[in-house]
Structure formats: structure tokens, C-alpha cells
CSV table of C-alpha atoms in Angstrom, one decimal:
chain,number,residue,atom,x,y,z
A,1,UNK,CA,4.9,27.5,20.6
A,2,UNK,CA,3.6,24.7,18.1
A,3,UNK,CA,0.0,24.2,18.4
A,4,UNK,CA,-0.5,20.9,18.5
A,5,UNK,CA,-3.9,18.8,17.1
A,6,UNK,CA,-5.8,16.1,18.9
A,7,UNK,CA,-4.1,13.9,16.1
A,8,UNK,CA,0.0,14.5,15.4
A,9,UNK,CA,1.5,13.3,12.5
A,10,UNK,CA,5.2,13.6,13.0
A,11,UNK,CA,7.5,12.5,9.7
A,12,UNK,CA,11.2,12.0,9.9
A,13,UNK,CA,14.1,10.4,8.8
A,14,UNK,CA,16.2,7.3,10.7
A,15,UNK,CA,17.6,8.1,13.7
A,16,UNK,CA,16.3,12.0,13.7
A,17,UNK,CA,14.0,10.8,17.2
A,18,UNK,CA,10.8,9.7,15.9
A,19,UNK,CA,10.7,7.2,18.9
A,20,UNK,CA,12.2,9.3,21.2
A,21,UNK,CA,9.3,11.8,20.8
A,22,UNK,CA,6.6,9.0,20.6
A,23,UNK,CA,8.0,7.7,24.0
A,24,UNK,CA,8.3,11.2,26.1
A,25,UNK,CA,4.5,12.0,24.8
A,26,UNK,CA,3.5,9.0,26.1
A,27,UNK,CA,5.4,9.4,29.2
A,28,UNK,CA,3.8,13.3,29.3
A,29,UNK,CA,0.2,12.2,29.0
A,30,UNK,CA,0.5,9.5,31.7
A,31,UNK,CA,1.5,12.1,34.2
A,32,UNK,CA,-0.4,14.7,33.0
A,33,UNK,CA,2.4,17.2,32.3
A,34,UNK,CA,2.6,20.1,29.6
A,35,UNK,CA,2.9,20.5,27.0
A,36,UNK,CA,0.8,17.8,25.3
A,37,UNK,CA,-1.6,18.0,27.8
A,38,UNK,CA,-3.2,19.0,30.8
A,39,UNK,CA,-4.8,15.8,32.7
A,40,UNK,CA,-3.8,12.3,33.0
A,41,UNK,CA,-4.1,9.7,30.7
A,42,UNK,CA,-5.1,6.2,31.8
A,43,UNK,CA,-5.8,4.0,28.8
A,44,UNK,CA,-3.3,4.2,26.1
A,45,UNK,CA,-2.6,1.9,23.1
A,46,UNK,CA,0.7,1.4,22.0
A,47,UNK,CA,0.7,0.5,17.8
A,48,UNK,CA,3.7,-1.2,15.7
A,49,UNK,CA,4.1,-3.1,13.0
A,50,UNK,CA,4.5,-6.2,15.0
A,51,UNK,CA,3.6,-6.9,18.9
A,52,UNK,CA,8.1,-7.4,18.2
A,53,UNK,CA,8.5,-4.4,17.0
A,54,UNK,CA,5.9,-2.6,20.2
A,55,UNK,CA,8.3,-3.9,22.7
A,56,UNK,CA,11.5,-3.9,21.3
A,57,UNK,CA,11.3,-0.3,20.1
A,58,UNK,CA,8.6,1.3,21.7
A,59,UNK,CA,8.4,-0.1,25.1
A,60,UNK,CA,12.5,-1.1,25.2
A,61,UNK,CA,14.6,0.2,23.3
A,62,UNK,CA,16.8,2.8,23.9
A,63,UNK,CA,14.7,5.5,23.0
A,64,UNK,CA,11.7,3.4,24.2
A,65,UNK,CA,9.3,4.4,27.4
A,66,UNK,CA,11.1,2.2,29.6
A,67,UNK,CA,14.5,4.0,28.4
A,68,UNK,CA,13.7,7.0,28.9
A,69,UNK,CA,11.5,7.5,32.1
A,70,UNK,CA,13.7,8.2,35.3
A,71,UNK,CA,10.9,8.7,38.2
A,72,UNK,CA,7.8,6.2,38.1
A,73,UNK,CA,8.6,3.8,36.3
A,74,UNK,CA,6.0,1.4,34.6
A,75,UNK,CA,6.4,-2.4,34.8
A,76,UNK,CA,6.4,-4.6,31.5
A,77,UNK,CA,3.9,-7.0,31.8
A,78,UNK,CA,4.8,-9.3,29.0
A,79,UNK,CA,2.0,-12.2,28.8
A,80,UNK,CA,-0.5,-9.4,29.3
A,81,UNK,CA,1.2,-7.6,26.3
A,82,UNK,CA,0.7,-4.0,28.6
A,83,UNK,CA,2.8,-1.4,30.4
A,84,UNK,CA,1.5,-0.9,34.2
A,85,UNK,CA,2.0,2.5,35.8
A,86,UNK,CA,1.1,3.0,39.6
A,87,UNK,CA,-1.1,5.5,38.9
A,88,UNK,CA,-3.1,3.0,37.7
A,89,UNK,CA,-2.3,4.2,33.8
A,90,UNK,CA,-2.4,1.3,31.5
A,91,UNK,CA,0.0,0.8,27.5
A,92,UNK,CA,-1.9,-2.5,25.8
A,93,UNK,CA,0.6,-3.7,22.7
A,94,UNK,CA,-1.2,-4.0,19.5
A,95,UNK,CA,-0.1,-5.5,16.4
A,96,UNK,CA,-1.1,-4.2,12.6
A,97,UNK,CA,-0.5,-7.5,11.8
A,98,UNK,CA,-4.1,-8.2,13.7
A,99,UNK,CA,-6.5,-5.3,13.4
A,100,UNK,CA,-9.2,-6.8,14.6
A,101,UNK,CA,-7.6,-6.8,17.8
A,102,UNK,CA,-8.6,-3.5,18.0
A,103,UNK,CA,-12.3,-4.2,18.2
A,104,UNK,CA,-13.6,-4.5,21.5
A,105,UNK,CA,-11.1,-2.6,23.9
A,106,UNK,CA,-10.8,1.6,23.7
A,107,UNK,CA,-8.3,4.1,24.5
A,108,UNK,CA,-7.9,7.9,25.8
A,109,UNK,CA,-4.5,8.1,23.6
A,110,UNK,CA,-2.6,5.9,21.2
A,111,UNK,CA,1.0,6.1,19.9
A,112,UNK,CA,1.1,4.7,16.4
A,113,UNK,CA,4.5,3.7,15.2
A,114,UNK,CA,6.3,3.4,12.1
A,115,UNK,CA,2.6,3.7,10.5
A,116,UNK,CA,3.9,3.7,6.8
A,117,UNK,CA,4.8,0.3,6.8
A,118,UNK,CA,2.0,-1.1,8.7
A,119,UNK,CA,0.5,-4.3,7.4
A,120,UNK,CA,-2.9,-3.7,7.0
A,121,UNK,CA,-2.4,-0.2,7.5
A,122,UNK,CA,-5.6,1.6,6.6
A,123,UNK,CA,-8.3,-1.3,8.1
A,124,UNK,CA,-5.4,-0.9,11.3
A,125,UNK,CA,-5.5,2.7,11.2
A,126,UNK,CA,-9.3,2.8,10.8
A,127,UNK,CA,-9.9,0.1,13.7
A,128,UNK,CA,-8.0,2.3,15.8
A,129,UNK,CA,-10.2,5.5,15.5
A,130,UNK,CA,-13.3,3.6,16.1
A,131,UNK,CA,-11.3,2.8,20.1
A,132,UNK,CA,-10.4,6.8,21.0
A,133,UNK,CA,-13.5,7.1,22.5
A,134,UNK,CA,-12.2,7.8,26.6
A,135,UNK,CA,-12.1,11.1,28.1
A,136,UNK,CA,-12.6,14.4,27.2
A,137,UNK,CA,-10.2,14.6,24.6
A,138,UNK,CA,-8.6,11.5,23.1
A,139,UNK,CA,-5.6,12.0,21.5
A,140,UNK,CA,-2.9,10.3,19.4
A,141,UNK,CA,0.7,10.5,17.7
A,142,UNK,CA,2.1,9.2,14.5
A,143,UNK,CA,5.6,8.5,14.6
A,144,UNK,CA,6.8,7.8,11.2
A,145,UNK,CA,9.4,7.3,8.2
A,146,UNK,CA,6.9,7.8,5.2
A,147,UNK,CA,6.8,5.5,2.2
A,148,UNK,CA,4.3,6.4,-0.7
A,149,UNK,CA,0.8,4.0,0.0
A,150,UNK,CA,-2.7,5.3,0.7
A,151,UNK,CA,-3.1,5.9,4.6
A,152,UNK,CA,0.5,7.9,4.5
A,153,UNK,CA,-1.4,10.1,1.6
A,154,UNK,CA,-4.4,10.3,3.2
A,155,UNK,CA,-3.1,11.3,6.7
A,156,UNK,CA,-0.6,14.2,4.8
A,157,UNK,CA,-3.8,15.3,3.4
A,158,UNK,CA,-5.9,15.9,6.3
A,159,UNK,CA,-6.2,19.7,7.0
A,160,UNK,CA,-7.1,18.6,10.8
A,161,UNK,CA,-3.8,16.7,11.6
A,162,UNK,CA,-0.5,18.9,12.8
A,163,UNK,CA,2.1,17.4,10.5
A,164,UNK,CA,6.0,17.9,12.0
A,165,UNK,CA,8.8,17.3,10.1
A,166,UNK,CA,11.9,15.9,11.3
A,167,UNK,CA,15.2,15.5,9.1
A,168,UNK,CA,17.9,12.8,10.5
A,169,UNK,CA,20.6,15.7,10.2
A,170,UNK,CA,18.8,17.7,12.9
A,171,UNK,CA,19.5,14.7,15.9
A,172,UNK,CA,23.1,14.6,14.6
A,173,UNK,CA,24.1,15.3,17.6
A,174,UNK,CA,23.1,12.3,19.3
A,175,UNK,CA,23.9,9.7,17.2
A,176,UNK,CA,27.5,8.0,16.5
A,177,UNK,CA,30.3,10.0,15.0
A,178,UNK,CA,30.6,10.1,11.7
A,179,UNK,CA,27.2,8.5,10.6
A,180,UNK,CA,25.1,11.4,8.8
A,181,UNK,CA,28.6,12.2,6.4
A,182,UNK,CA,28.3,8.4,5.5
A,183,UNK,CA,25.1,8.4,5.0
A,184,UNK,CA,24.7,11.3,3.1
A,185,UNK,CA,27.5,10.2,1.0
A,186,UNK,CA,26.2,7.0,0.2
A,187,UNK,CA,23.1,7.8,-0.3
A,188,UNK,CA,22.5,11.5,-0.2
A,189,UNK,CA,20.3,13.0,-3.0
A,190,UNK,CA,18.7,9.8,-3.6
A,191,UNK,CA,15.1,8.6,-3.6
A,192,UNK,CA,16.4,6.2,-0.2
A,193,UNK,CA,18.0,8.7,1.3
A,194,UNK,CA,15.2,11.2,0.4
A,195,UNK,CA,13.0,9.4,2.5
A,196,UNK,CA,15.0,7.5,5.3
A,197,UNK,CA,16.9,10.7,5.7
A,198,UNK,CA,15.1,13.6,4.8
A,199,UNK,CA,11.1,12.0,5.9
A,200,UNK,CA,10.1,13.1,2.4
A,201,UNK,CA,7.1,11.5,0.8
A,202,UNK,CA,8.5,9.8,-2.6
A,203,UNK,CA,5.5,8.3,-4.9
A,204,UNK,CA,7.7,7.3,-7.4
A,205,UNK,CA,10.9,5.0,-7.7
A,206,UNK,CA,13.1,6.4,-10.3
A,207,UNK,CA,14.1,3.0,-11.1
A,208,UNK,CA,10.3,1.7,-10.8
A,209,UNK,CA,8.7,-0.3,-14.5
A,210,UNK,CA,5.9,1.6,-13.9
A,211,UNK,CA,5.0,5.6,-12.7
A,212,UNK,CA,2.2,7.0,-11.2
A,213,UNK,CA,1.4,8.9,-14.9
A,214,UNK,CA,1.4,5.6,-16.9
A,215,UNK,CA,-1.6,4.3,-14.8
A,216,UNK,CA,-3.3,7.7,-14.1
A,217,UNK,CA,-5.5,6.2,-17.4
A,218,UNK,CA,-5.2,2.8,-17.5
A,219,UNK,CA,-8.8,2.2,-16.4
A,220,UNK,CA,-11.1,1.6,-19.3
A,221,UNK,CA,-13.9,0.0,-20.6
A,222,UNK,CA,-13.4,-3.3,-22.3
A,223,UNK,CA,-15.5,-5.7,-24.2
A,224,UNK,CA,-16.2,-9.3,-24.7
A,225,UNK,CA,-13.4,-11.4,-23.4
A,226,UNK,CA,-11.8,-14.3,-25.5
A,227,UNK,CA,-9.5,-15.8,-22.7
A,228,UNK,CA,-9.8,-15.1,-18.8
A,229,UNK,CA,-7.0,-16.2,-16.0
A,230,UNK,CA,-6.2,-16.5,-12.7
A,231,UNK,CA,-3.2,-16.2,-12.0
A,232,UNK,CA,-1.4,-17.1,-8.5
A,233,UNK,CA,1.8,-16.7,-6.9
A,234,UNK,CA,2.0,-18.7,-4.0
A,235,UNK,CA,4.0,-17.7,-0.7
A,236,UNK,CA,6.8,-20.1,0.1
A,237,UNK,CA,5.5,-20.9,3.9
A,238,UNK,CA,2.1,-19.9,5.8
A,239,UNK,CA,3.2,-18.1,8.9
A,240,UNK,CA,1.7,-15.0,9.5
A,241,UNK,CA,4.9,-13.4,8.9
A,242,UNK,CA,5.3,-14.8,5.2
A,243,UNK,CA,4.6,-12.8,2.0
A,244,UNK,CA,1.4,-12.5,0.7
A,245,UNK,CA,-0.5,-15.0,-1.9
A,246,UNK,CA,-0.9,-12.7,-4.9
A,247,UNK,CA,-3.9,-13.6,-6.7
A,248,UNK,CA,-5.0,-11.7,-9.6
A,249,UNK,CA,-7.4,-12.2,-12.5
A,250,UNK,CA,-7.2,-10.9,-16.2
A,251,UNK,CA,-8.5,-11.1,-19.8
A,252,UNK,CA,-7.7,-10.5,-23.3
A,253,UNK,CA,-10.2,-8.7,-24.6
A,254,UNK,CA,-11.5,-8.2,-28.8
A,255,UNK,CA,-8.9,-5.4,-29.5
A,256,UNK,CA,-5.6,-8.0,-28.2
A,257,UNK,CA,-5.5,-5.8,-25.1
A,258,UNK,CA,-5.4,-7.6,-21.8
A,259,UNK,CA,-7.9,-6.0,-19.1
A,260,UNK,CA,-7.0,-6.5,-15.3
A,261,UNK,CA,-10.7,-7.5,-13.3
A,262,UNK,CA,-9.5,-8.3,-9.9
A,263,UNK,CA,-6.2,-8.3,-7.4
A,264,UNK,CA,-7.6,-10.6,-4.5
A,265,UNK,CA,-3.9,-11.2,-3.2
A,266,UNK,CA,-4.8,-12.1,0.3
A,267,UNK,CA,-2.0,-11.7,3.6
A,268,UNK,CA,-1.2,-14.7,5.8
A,269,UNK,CA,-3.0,-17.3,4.3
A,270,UNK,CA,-3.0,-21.1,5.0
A,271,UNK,CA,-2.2,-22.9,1.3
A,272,UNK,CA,-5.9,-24.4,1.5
A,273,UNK,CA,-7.4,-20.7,1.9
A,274,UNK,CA,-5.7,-19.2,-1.1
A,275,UNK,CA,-6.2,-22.2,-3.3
A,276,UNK,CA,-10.1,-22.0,-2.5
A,277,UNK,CA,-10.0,-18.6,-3.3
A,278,UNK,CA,-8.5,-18.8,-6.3
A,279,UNK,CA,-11.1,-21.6,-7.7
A,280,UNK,CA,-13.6,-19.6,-6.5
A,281,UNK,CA,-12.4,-16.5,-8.7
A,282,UNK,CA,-11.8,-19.1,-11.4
A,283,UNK,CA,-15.8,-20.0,-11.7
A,284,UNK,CA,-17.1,-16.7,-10.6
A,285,UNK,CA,-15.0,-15.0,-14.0
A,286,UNK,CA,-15.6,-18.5,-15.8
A,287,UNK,CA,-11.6,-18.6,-16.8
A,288,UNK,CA,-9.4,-20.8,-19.1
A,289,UNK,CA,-7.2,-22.0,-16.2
A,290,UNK,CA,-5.1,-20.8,-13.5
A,291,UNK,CA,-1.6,-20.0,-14.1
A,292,UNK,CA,0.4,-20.8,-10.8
A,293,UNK,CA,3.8,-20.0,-10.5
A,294,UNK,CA,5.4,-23.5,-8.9
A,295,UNK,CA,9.1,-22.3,-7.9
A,296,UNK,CA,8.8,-22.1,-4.4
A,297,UNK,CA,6.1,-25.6,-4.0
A,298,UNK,CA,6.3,-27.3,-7.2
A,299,UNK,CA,3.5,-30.0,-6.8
A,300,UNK,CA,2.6,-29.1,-3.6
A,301,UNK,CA,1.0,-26.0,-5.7
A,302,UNK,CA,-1.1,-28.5,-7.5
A,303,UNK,CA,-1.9,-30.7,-4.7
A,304,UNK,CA,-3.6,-27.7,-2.4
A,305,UNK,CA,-5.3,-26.9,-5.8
A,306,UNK,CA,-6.4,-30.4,-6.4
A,307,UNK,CA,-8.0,-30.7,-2.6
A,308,UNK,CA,-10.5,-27.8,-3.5
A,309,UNK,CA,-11.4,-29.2,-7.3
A,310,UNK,CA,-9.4,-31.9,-8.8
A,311,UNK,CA,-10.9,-30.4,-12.3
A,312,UNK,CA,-9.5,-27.1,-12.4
A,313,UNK,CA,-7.2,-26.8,-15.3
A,314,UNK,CA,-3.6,-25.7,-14.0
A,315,UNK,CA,-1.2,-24.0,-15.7
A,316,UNK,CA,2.3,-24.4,-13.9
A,317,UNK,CA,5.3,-21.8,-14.4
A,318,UNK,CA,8.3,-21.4,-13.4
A,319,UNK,CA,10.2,-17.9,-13.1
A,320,UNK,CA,14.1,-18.7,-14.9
A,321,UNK,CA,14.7,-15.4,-14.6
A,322,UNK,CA,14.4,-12.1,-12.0
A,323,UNK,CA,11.5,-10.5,-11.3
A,324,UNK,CA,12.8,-7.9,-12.9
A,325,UNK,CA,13.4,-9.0,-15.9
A,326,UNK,CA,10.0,-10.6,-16.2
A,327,UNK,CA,8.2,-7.5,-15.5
A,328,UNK,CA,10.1,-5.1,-18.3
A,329,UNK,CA,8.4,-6.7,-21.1
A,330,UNK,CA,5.0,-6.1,-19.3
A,331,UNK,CA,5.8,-2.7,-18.5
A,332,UNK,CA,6.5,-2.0,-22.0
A,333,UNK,CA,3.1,-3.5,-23.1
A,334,UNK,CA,1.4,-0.9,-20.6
A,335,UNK,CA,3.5,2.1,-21.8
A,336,UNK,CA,2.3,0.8,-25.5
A,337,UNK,CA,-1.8,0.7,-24.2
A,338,UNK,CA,-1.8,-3.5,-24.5
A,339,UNK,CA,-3.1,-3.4,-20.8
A,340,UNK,CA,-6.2,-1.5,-19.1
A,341,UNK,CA,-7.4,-1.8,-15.5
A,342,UNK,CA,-10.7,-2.4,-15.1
A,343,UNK,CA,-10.8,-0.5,-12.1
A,344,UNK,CA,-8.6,1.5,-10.3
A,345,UNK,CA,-6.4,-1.1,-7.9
A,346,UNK,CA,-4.7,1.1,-5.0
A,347,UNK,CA,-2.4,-1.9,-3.2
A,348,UNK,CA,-1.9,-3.4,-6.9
A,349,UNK,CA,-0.7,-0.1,-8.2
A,350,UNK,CA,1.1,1.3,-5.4
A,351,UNK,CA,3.3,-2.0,-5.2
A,352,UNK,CA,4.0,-1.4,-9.0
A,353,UNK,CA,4.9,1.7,-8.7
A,354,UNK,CA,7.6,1.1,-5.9
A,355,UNK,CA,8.7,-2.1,-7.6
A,356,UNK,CA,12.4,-1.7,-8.4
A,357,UNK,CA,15.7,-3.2,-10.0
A,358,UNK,CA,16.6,-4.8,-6.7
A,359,UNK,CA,13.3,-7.0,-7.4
A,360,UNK,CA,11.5,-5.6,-4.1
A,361,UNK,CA,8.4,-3.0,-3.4
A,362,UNK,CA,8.2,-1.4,-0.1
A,363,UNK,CA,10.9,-3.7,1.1
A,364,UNK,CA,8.9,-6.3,0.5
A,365,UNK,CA,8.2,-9.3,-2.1
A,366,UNK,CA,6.0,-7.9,-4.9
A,367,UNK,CA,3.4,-10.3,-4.8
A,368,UNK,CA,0.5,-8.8,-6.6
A,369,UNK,CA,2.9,-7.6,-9.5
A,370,UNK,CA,4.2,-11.1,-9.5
A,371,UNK,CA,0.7,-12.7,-10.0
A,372,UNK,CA,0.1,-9.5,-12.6
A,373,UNK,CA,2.9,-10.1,-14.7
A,374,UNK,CA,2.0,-14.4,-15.0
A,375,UNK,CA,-1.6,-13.2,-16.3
A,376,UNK,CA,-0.5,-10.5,-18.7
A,377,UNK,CA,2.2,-12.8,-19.7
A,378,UNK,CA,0.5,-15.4,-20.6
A,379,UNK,CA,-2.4,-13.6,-22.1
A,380,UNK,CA,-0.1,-11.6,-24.7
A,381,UNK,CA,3.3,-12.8,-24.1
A,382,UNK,CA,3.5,-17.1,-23.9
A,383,UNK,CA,1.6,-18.1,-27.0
A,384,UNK,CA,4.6,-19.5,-28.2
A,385,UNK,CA,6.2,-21.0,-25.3
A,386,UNK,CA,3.2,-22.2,-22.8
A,387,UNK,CA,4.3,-24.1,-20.2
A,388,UNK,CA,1.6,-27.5,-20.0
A,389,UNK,CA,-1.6,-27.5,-18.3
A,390,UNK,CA,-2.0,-29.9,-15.8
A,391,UNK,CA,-5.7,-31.4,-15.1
A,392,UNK,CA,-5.9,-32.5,-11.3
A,393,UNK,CA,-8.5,-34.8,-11.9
């Protein structure tokens, strides 16, 4: 019988019963059955991506707790975001969305699911640990499709996790007829259906601008700086589900190379908050201008820059073509040493090297490598055709 850690990391593709798992080891600890344990459980978190995504998958879906338990059943109490058992056992819903949510309250166990595409994952992960404080033995399951970004690297890595595998083909049983022959072949072999089929860890895209080997040594030194930018690309709305306000800040230094200083993209932020921050990264590097991309607010862009400092010089943009397209020359210029990192930039580098032809990383706008590729752009690539600077003042 598998010997199974205080912390389990189980890996799998779609539909091979991830949740299904996550749900009876839930439902197993609350009752104090074997195998997973041998007491009862009585605090318990419950961890998605979104407090959505807690109840409508992990709480009640089909293969959620709800689903699946026959005798003593817990009640949903949905304004309380918590499952209630009669043996007094309490679920609370937490978001990754909100980690600091996870200050405060603590936990015996905690089912963490679909950890790979957390927002916030690590700071989520981390606030988490700091809660399993309860009993004798706290305890906790990650249930998980894997995509290539620092926590799901660091957790694969720990030698004091049990790691299971789980392959979609295996559960073929109970899913719809006909599903794993389509899927394997549409998109058998393939870096998708690697990992959404297979639950294999892929760092690279093979259709990704940029590999994992190009920016092993892009960090270097650099000297005196000629030009500086900032350069921002704006999320189209503020809700906390909207993309991220990449923000990041360059230079061209004495040898024509431009040198990357800072990704301060920030998640979720009101228009006024990543316009401050962005003046505020302006003065600290003492830079030209920033270079915002103006497609998705046009003057609004301006005018939330303009209530911070009407004096900051703005340099509007505006994408004509795919994202694509605008990141293959600045690809080329860091397979040809024209860029260096200052630093190394995990979230920057990871999103560039998952960044593909359909214009997306991680499923996901490619915010950072949007604001990258305006600053390298207009450091070594728009001499000739600069778009105007605006003053606010």
C-alpha cells in the first residue's frame, strides 16, 4: 500500500479523478476512516482558484463532496462560504484570488485544487502553510493538472511530498464513450495533450518566442544607461477578475543593448493604482517617458496618468498587429544578445516562455511580455516610426 506524506501532491490529466480523489479524502478525514487517516478532522480548508470554482467543483460538482457522500451529509452554507458536518467538522471556501484571507483562521487539513493555475499561487500556497497548525498531524492534498511556473516546480521538487501520478486514460472508464480516442487524436502527442492528458510537467511551448535555454544567461551586468522607460500595458476593465497591468521598466545601455530593471506588473488593480505605480517607477529610474499601450482606453490611459502627474511625458501606442507578431522581432533581438536581464524575473520569464502563436500564456493575456515587448521596442526597434509623446500638463 502507497505510503502516503502529511503533504500529497497528486498530478493528473482532465477527467482522470483529480477531484474525485480530493473530495473522498476530504470526506475520509472528516470521519476519520482509513486509509488517509486514523482520527477525525474538524477544521478543514477548502482552496480553488476562485471561491466559483470551490463550490462549483469542489463542494458541487459531480465529483464534488456533496456528490459523492451518501451517509452524513454536510450542509452548504453559502453566505458563510463553509460546509457544516454534524459532527461538528467544519470546510471554509478560500479563494487564491485573496491570500490574505488565509491570515488569521487555521486548519487541521486543506484540499488545494487545481494549484497550477492559482493566481497568486506561491504567496497562496505559502499563506496556507503558515494555517496547518491544528492537531496532531495536519495534513493536506494537491489536486492538480500541472502547468510549468514556480510553486508547481518547487512542490515536484520537494523530497518530503508523496507525488501520484494520474493519466486521463486510466478513468476511461468512467467518462463518456468515445472521449479519450478523440482526444488522443486531436491532440495526442502534443505539448496540450501532454499535460491535460498525460499530467506531465512541460516548461517549454514548442511554439513559445522564447525557451527556457535563451534566458538561462540573459542576466548581466550593464553600464551607464542613455535612455530609460516605463512601459505599461493597461487592463481593459478593473474587476478583480481582469488581466493584470503589466508594468515593466528598461534601458538602452552604452553597447545598444537594452537591459530589463524591473517587471512591477501588478493583479487587479484600480486604473489610479497602476498609474501611480508607474510614475512612481518613472522618478525612482529617472526615465525618458512612459510608453502606454492605448488600444483598450485610449485617453482614458492618459487621463488616469494625468490625475497622478500631469507632467509625466507619455508615449501612446497602439498594437496594429497580434501579439504575436509584435513579439518575433524581440525574440530575435534576445536570441542575437540585444537584451539582458538585470535580474533574474521568475513570473516575467515563465509567461515568456509559455507565450505562444495563439497570442496567450498559461491561458491567459501575456501581460508582462506585452509591457516587455513596448520597452524593448521602443528602445531598439521605433527610432524610426515613434508614435508622439503626449505631455499631460
Amino acid at each position: 500500500m502507497l505510503e502516503i506524506s502529511d503533504t500529497w501532491l497528486v498530478v493528473g490529466g482532465r477527467g482522470s479523478g483529480k477531484t474525485r480523489l480530493g473530495a473522498e479524502w476530504v470526506n475520509a478525514l472528516v470521519r476519520g476512516a482509513g486509509p488517509f487517516c486514523d482520527d477525525r478532522y474538524k477544521q478543514l480548508a477548502l482552496v480553488g482558484e476562485t471561491l466559483g470554482d470551490v463550490r462549483e467543483v469542489m463542494i458541487e460538482g459531480p465529483s464534488g463532496i456533496l456528490s459523492i457522500t451518501a451517509q452524513d451529509r454536510p450542509r452548504y452554507e453559502a453566505t458563510r462560504r463553509r460546509l457544516v458536518w454534524s459532527s461538528g467538522a467544519v470546510a471554509q471556501a478560500f479563494s487564491s484570488e485573496d491570500p490574505d484571507s488565509l491570515r488569521g483562521p487555521q486548519f487541521a487539513a486543506a484540499w488545494c485544487d487545481e494549484a497550477a493555475k492559482w493566481k497568486n499561487a506561491e504567496h497562496c500556497y505559502d499563506m496556507l502553510q503558515f494555517g496547518l497548525r491544528l492537531g496532531p498531524r495536519p495534513k493536506q492534498i494537491i489536486t492538480t493538472t500541472p502547468r510549468a511556473n514556480p510553486l508547481m516546480r518547487r512542490l515536484l521538487a520537494d523530497p518530503n511530498l508523496t507525488i501520484t501520478r494520474m493519466r486521463t486514460d486510466e478513468n476511461a472508464d468512467n467518462l463518456a464513450s468515445g472521449f479519450i480516442q478523440a482526444m488522443n487524436e486531436r491532440y495526442g502527442g502534443s505539448r496540450l495533450g501532454r499535460q491535460e492528458l498525460d499530467g506531465e510537467l512541460i516548461d517549454d511551448r514548442p511554439d513559445a518566442l522564447w525557451t527556457r535555454a535563451m534566458l538561462e544567461n540573459v542576466t548581466a551586468e550593464y553600464g551607464a544607461l542613455s535612455r530609460i522607460v516605463v512601459a505599461v500595458d493597461p487592463p481593459a476593465t478593473s474587476r478583480r477578475s481582469s488581466d493584470a497591468c503589466g508594468i515593466v521598466v528598461a534601458g538602452l545601455d552604452g553597447m545598444e543593448r537594452a537591459v530589463v530593471l524591473a517587471d512591477e506588473t501588478v493583479s487587479a488593480a484600480k486604473p489610479r493604482e497602476w498609474a501611480a505605480k508607474a510614475v512612481a517607477l518613472y522618478e525612482r529610474h529617472q526615465a525618458d517617458c512612459i510608453v502606454a499601450e492605448v488600444n483598450q482606453g485610449g485617453d482614458m490611459v492618459a487621463a488616469v496618468l494625468r490625475t497622478v502627474d500631469p507632467t509625466v511625458p507619455v508615449r501612446e501606442v497602439r498594437a496594429t498587429r497580434g501579439k504575436w507578431l509584435r513579439a518575433e522581432p524581440v525574440a530575435a533581438l534576445y536570441a542575437n544578445g540585444r537584451v539582458a536581464h538585470a535580474k533574474r524575473f521568475p513570473a516575467l520569464e515563465d509567461e515568456m516562455c509559455d507565450f505562444g502563436a495563439d497570442g496567450l500564456s498559461g491561458g491567459r493575456s501575456p501581460d508582462r511580455v506585452d509591457a516587455l515587448v513596448w520597452a524593448i521596442t521602443e528602445l531598439l526597434l521605433g527610432r524610426n516610426n515613434r508614435p508622439r509623446i503626449r505631455n499631460l500638463s
